XYZ file of C-alpha atoms in Angstrom:
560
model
C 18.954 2.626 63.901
C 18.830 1.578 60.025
C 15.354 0.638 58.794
C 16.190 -2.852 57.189
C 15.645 -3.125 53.764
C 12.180 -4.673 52.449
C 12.519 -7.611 50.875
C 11.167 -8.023 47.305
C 7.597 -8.486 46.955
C 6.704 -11.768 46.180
C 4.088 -10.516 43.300
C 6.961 -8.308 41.619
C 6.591 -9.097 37.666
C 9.319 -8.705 35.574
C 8.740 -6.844 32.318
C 7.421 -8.660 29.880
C 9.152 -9.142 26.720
C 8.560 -8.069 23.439
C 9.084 -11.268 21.586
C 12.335 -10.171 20.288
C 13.962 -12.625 18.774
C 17.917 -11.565 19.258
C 16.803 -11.173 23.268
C 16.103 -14.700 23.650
C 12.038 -14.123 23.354
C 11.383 -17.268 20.936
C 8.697 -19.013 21.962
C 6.003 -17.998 20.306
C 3.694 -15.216 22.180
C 0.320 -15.127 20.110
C -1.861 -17.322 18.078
C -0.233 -15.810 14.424
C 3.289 -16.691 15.932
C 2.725 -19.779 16.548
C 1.447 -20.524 13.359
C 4.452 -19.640 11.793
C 6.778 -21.701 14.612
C 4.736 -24.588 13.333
C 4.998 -24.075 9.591
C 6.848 -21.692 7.732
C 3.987 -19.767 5.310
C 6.297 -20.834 1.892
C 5.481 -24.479 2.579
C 1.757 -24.137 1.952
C 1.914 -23.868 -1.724
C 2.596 -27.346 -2.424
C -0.219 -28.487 -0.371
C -2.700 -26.013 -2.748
C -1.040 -27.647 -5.474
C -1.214 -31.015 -4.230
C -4.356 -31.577 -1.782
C -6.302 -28.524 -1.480
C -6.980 -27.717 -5.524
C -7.920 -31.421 -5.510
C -10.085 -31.389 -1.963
C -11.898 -28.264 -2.516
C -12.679 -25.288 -0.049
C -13.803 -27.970 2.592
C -10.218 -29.685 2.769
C -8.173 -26.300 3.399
C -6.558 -26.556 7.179
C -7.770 -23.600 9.042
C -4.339 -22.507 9.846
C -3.561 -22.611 6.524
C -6.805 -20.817 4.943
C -6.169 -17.822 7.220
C -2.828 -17.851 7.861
C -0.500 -19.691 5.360
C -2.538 -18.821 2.154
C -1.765 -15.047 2.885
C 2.281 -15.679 1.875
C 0.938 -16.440 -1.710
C -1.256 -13.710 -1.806
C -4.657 -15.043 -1.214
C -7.148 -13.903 1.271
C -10.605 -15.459 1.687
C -13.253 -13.028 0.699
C -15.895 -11.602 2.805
C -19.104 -13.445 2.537
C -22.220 -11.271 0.579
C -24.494 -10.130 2.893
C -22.967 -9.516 5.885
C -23.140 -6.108 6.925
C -20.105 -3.780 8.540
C -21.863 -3.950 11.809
C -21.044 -7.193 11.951
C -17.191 -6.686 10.998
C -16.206 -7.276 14.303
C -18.731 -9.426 15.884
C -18.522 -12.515 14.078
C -15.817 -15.021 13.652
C -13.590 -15.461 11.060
C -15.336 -19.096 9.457
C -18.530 -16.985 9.450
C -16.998 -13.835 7.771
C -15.423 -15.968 5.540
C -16.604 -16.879 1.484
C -15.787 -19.908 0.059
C -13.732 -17.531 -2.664
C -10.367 -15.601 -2.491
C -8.883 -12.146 -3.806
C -5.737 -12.850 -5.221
C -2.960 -9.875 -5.222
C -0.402 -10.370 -8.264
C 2.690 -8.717 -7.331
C 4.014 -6.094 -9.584
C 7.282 -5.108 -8.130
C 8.339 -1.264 -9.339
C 5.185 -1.341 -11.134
C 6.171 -2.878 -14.135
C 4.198 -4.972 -17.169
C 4.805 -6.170 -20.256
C 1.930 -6.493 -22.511
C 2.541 -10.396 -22.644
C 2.156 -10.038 -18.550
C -1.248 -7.862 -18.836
C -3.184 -9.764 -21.071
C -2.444 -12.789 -19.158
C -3.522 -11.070 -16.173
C -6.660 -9.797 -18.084
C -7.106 -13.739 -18.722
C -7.142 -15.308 -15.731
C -9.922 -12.239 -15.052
C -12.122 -13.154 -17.433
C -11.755 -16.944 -16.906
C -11.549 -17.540 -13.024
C -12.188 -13.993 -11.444
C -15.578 -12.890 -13.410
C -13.890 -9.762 -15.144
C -12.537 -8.149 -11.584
C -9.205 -6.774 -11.340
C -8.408 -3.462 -9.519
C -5.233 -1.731 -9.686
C -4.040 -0.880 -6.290
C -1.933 1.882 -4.413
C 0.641 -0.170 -3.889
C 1.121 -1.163 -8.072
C -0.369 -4.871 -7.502
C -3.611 -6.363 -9.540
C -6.105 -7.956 -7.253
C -8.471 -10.427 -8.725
C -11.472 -11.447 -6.988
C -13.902 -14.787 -6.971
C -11.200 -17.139 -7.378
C -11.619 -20.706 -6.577
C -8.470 -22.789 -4.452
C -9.158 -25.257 -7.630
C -8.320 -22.948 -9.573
C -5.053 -21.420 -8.212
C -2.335 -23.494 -9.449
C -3.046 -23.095 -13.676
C -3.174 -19.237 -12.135
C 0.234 -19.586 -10.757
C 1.288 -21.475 -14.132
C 0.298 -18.988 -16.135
C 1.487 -16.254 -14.284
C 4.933 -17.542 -13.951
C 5.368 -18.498 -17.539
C 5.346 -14.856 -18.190
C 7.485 -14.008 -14.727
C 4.733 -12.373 -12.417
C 3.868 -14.071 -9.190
C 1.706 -14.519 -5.953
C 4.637 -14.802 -4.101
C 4.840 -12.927 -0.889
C 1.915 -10.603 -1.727
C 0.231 -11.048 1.514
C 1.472 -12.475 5.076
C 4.140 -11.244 7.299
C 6.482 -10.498 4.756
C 8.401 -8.649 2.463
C 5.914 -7.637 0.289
C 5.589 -5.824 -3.262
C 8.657 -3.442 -3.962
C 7.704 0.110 -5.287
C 8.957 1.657 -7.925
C 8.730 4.994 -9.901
C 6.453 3.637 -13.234
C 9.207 6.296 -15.251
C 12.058 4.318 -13.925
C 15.007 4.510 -16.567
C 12.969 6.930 -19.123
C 12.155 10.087 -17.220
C 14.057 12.824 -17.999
C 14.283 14.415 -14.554
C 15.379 11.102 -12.482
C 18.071 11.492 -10.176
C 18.955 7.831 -11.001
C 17.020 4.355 -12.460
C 16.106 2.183 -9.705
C 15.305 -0.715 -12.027
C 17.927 -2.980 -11.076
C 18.170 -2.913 -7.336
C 14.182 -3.739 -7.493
C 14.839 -6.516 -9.752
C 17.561 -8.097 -7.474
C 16.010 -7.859 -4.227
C 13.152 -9.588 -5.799
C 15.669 -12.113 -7.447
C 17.643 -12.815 -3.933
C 15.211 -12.282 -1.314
C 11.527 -12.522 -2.390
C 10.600 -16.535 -1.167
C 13.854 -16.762 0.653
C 13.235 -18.488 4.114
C 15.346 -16.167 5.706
C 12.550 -13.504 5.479
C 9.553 -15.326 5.365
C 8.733 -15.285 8.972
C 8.831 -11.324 10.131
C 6.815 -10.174 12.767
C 4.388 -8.032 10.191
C 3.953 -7.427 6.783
C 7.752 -5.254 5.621
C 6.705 -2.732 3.005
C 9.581 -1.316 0.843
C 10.144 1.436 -2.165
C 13.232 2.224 -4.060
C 13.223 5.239 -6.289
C 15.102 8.039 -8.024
C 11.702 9.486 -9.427
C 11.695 13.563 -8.989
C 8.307 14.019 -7.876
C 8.521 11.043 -5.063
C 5.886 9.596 -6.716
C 6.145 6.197 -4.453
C 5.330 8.545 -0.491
C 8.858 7.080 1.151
C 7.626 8.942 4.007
C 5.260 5.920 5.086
C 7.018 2.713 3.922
C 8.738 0.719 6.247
C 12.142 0.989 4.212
C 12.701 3.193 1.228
C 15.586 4.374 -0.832
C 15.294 7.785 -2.406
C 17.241 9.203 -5.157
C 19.938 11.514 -4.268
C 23.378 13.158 -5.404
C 25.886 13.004 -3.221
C 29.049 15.966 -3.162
C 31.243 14.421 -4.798
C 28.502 14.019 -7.547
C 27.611 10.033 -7.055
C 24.116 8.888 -7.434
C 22.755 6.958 -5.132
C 19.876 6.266 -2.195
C 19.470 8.055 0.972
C 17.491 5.601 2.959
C 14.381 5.867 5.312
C 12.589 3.520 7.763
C 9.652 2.946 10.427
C 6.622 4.670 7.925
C 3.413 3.539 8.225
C -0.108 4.517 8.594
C -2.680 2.321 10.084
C -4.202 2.922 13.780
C -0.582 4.572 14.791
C 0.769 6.278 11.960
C 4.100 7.296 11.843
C 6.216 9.004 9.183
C 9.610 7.027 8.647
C 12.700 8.854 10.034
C 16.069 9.515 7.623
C 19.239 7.193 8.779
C 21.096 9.886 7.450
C 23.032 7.296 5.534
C 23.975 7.128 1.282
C 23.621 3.733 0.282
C 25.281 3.454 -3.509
C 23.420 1.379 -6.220
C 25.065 -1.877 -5.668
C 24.446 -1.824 -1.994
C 21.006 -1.407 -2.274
C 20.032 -5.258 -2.051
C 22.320 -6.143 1.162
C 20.923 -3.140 3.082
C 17.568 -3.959 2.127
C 18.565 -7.080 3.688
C 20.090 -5.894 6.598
C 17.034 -3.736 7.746
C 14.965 -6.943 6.982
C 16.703 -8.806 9.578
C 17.189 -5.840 11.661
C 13.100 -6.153 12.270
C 12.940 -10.104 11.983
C 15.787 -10.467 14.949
C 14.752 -7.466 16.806
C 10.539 -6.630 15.795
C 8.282 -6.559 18.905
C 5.949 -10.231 18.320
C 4.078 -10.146 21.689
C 1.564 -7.749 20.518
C 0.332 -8.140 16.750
C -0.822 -4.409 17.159
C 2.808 -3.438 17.739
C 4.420 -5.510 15.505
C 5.245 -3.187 12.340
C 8.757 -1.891 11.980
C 7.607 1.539 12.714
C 7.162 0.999 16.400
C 10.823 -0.249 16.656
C 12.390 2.583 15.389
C 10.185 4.663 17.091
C 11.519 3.190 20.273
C 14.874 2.741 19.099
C 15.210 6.230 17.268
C 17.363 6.370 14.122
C 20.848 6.788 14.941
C 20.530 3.475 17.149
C 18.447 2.018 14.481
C 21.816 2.726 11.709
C 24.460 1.630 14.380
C 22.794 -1.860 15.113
C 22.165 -2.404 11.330
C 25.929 -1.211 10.711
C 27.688 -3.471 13.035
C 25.472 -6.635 13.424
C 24.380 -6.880 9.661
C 26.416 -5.015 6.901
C 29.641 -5.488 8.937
C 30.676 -1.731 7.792
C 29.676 1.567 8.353
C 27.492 3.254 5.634
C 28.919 7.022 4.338
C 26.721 9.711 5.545
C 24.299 11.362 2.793
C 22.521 14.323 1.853
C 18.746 14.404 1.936
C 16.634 14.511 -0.888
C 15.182 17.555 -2.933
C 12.020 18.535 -2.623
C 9.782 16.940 -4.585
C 8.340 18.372 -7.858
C 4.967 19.865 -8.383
C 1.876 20.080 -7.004
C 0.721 16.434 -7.703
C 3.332 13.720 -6.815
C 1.726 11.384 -9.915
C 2.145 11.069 -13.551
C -1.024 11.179 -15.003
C -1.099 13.057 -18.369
C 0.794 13.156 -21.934
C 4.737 14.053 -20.838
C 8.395 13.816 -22.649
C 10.759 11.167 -22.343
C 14.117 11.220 -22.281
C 14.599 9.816 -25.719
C 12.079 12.457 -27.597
C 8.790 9.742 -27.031
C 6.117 10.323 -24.660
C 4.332 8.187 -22.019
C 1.085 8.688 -21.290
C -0.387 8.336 -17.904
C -4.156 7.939 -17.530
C -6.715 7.272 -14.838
C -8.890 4.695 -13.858
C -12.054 5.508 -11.533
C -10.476 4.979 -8.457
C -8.523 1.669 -9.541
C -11.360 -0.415 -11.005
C -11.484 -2.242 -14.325
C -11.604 -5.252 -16.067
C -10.293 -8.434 -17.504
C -11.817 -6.795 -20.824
C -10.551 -3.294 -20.018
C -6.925 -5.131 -19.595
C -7.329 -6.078 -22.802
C -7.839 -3.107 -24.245
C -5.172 -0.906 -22.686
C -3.259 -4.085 -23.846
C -3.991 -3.068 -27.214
C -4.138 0.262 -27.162
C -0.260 0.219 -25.844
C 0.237 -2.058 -28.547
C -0.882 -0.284 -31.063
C 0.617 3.338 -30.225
C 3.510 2.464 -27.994
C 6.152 -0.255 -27.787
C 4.199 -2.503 -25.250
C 5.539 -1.478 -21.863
C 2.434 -0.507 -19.492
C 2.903 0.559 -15.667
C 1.164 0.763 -12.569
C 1.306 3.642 -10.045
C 0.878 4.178 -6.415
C -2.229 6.131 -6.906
C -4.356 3.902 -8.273
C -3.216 4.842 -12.259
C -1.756 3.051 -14.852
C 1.243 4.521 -17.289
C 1.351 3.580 -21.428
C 5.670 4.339 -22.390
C 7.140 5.298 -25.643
C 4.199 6.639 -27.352
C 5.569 8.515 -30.532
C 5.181 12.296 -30.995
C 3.444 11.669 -34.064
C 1.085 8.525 -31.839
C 0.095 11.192 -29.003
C -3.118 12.325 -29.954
C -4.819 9.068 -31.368
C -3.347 7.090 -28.070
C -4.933 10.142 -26.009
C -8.243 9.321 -28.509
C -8.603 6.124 -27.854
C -7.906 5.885 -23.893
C -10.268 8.691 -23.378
C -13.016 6.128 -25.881
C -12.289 4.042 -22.924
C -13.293 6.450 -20.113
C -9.272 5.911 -18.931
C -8.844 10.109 -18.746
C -5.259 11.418 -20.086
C -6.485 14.572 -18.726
C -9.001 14.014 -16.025
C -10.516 16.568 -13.023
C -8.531 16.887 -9.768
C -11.099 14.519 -8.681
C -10.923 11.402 -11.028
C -6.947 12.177 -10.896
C -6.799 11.935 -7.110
C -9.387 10.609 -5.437
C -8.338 6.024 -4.080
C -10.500 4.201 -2.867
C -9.897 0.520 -0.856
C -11.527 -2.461 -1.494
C -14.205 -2.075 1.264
C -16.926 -4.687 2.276
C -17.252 -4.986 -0.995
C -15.072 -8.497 -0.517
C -13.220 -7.274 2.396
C -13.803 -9.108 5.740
C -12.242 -5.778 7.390
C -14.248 -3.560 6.155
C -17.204 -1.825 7.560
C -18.673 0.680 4.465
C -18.631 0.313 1.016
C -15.901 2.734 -0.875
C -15.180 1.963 -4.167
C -18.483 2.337 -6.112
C -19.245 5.179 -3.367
C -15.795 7.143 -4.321
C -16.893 6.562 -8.210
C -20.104 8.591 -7.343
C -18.452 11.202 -5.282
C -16.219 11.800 -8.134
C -18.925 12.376 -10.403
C -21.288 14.618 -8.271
C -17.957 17.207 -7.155
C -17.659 17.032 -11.062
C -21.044 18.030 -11.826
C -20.579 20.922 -9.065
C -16.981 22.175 -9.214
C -16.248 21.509 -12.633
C -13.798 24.566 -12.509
C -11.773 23.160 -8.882
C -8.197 23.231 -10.168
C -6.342 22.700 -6.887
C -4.757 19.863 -6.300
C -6.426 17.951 -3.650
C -6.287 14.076 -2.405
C -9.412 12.389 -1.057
C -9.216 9.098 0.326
C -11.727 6.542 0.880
C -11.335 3.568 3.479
C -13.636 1.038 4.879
C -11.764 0.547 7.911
C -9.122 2.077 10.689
C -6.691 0.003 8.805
C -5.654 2.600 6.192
C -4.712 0.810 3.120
C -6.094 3.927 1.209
C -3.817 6.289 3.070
C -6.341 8.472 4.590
C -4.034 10.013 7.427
C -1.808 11.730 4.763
C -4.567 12.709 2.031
C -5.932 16.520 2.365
C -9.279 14.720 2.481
C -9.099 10.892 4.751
C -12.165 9.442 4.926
C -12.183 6.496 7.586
C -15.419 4.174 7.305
C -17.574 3.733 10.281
C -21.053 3.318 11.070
C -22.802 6.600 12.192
C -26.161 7.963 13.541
C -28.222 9.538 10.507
C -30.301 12.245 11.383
C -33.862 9.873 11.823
C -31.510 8.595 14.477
C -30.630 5.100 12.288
C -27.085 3.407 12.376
C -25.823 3.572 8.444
C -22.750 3.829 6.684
C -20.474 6.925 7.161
C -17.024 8.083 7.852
C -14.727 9.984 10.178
C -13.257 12.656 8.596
C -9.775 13.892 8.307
C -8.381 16.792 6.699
C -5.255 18.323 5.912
C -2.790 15.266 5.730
C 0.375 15.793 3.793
C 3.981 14.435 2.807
C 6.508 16.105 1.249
C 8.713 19.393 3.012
C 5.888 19.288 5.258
C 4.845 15.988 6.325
C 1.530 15.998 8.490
C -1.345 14.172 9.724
C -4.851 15.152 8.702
C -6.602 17.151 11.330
C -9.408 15.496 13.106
C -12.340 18.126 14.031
C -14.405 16.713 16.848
C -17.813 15.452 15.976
C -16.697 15.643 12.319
C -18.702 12.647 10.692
C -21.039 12.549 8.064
C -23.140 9.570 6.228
C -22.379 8.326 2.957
C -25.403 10.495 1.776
C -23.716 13.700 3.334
C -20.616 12.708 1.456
C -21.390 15.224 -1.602
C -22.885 17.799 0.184
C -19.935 17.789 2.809
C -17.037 17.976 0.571
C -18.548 20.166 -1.862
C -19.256 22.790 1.262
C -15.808 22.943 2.697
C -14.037 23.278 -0.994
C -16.007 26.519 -1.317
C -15.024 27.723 2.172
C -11.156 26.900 0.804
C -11.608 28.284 -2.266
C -13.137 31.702 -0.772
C -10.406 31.960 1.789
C -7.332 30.477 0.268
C -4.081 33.110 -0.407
C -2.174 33.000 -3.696
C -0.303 29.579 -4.221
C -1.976 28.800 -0.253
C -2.479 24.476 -0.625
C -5.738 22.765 1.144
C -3.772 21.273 3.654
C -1.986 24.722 4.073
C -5.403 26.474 4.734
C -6.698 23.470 6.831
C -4.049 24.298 9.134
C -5.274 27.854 9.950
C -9.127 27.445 9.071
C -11.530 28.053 12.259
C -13.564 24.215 13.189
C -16.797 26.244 11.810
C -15.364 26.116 8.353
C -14.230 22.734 7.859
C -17.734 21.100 9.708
């Protein structure tokens, strides 16, 4: 006798969607998406220009202040005195200061000197003298008043920088190689494609609503100075066999709480067909990004899912309309340090000088200055770089040593220790409403003290500071991550300290750093900590044998 079959259960779910857009999922899943259904993010900047400049802090809409504000590159500072304990206790109108950071974009990383003094202006006169350079080539200012925000915008845009799209879930700041179109070694100048997607996509509607922020790079730089391996698209430099330059292009990078290295298409994209497949993988993650869960909303986790061959086919037949040539991968990168600090030839027999600011921080005065230092030795075109630094071009041979003179005056090293060259640092709780520690001023003082005691540590080695899981300072892929928490000193009180993780790499070997259990310290220990496990490399490292290298084969006992 046949058993009959059991009818379906009457509490069977089906799967929930993942708020993908080109599956029908468009009603909007979560508080942020339905802020955007109501209003697109663009729209808000007339109402700062026309009600809340005029109104004050009090008349900003709440879905505007934290929501809306972000797609022209203001966030509301954290209030003073509220500790990182209470990070995640408290609610966003009580984290919140009545003042905003303000990220300029500085796509590819590049200034004139017209654009950096006016930046160093609207420092000194609305942002009391702040302005860090950060390690994704922007300027953020901070203390700036909603009343004051639209002469900023006019007097950014009079000299063509802007606010546009510097925050919010969009495409934000475009990296670029700070060399582009005078270094010797490039495989090829990615000036132009930068300055086109900018041109046709940056405040375009069409890509103003993503599901999460869309971080891109587009370079032909040797050393792979802007880390393709953890943006969400990049183009990399390559030479193809029939000896055309062009991009072989990467997606799904990121770091955060699931980091991910992005995975090769496989693909050679030529120059001019840069902008349209920049484009294509934007809407490839607008039509197709996962908006149920703002946790799993990056690009990354698509592609995971997807994997990359599925990833080129759908952006092949549903948005270029043709298929893309296969490509070669890129070279390895160049030396030890994937940065160009120091005095180094151009291409046309002038120098540029790259130098380095304590972990990102100056001032509108200090602007100034490198201003007119540039000016005065070089032909006033300054750059910003992914780590934090800042590039002076076209420095004469004969201009080379008073430049170096002068910046070094300034405390901006041409020639600094592995520790002021590579140690970043996030903005931490500083004016962060993320943030749990403080990390700039404590990565300025960890700098000095491994100075003081390993003033002859040559080795290159990255140490990254964060305040939060969040990973804006890249502390998953630095030899040295430092992730802010709050720990138990040893009188048993809760105070500042970090996670630890060592080892992290990109390059021919791309790798996570290595978390050793119970591997904390305070911010006290910091010095004491670091200095201890660079002697334990430096007494057991072989010839040519990297930090991460050694991490990888070092017993817990000597990394604790």
């Amino acid at each position: 006798m046949t058993t009959p079959a059991r009818p379906a259960s009457r509490h069977h779910k089906r799967p929930k969607g993942e708020g993908q857009w080109a599956l029908g999922y468009r009603e909007p899943l979560n508080k942020n998406e339905e802020n955007k259904k109501n209003d697109d993010g663009l729209n808000v900047r007339q109402r700062i220009i026309d009600i809340y400049s005029k109104g004050g802090f009090d008349s900003i809409d709440p879905s505007d202040l934290r929501g809306r504000f972000r797609w022209f590159g203001l966030y509301t500072q954290r209030r003073p005195g509220i500790d990182g304990g209470k990070t995640a206790i408290l609610e966003p109108e009580e984290l919140d200061d009545r003042y905003f950071m303000l990220r300029v974009r500085i796509d590819g990383g590049q200034l004139s000197l017209e654009q950096l003094r006016v930046i160093a202006d609207i420092s000194n006169k609305y942002g009391r003298g702040t302005a860090d350079v950060t390690d994704r080539q922007n300027i953020q200012l901070h203390w700036i008043e909603v009343e004051s925000v639209p002469a900023i915008w006019e007097a950014l845009e009079a000299v063509g920088l802007s606010t546009t799209e510097a925050c919010g879930d969009t495409p934000r700041v475009i990296l670029g190689c700070p060399l582009a179109g005078i270094d010797a070694e490039e495989t090829i100048d990615g000036t132009k494609p930068i300055e086109q997607i900018f041109e046709r996509y940056i405040g375009d509607a069409a890509f103003s609503n993503l599901p999460r922020k869309f971080k891109a790079a587009v370079s032909g730089c040797t050393a792979h100075c802007t880390v393709h391996e953890i943006n969400d698209v990049a183009f990399v430099g390559v030479v193809n066999e029939a000896g055309e330059r062009g991009y072989d292009i990467w997606v799904g990078g990121g770091l955060s709480t699931n980091p991910m290295f992005a995975k090769r298409l496989g693909a050679f994209v030529s120059e001019e067909r840069v902008p349209e497949v920049y484009a294509g993988v934007c809407g490839v993650f607008r039509d197709y990004g996962y908006r149920r869960l703002r946790h799993r909303a990056r690009i990354k986790f698509l592609v995971n899912d997807w994997g990359a061959e599925r990833f080129r086919e759908v952006l092949e037949k549903e948005y270029l309309g043709y298929a893309l040539p296969d490509g070669p991968a890129p070279e390895a990168p160049r030396g030890g340090r994937r940065d160009h600090v120091g005095v180094h030839p151009q291409r046309d027999g002038n120098f540029y000088v790259g130098f380095a600011p304590k972990v990102g921080r100056l001032d509108g005065d200090k602007l100034h200055l490198i201003a007119d230092i540039a000016e005065r030795h070089g032909s006033g075109r300054v750059r910003t770089t992914v780590e934090q630094k800042m590039v002076i071009l076209d420095v004469a041979p004969d201009q080379v040593d008073s430049i170096v003179a002068d910046l070094e005056a300034a405390d901006l090293q041409v020639n600094p220790s592995t520790f002021r060259r590579q140690t970043m640092a996030c903005t931490g709780i500083e004016y962060c409403k993320l943030a749990i520690v403080e990390t700039k001023g404590l990565a300025g003082k960890l700098i000095d003290e491994l100075e003081q005691r390993l003033p002859d540590f040559k080795d290159p080695l990255t140490i990254n500071v964060n305040g939060c899981p969040n990973s804006c300072a890249r502390i998953q892929v630095a030899d040295i991550g430092l992730k802010g928490q709050l720990v138990v000193n040893d009188k048993g009180e809760q105070v500042e300290g970090f996670q630890i993780h060592l080892g992290g790499s990109v390059g021919l070997n791309p790798v996570f750093g290595r978390k050793v259990r119970g591997l904390k310290a305070t911010a006290d220990e910091l010095p004491d900590y670091v200095e201890r496990v660079l002697k334990n490399f430096e007494a057991q490292k072989n010839e040519g044998e990297t930090f991460a290298a050694w991490v990888a084969r070092a017993d817990d006992a000597d990394l604790k």
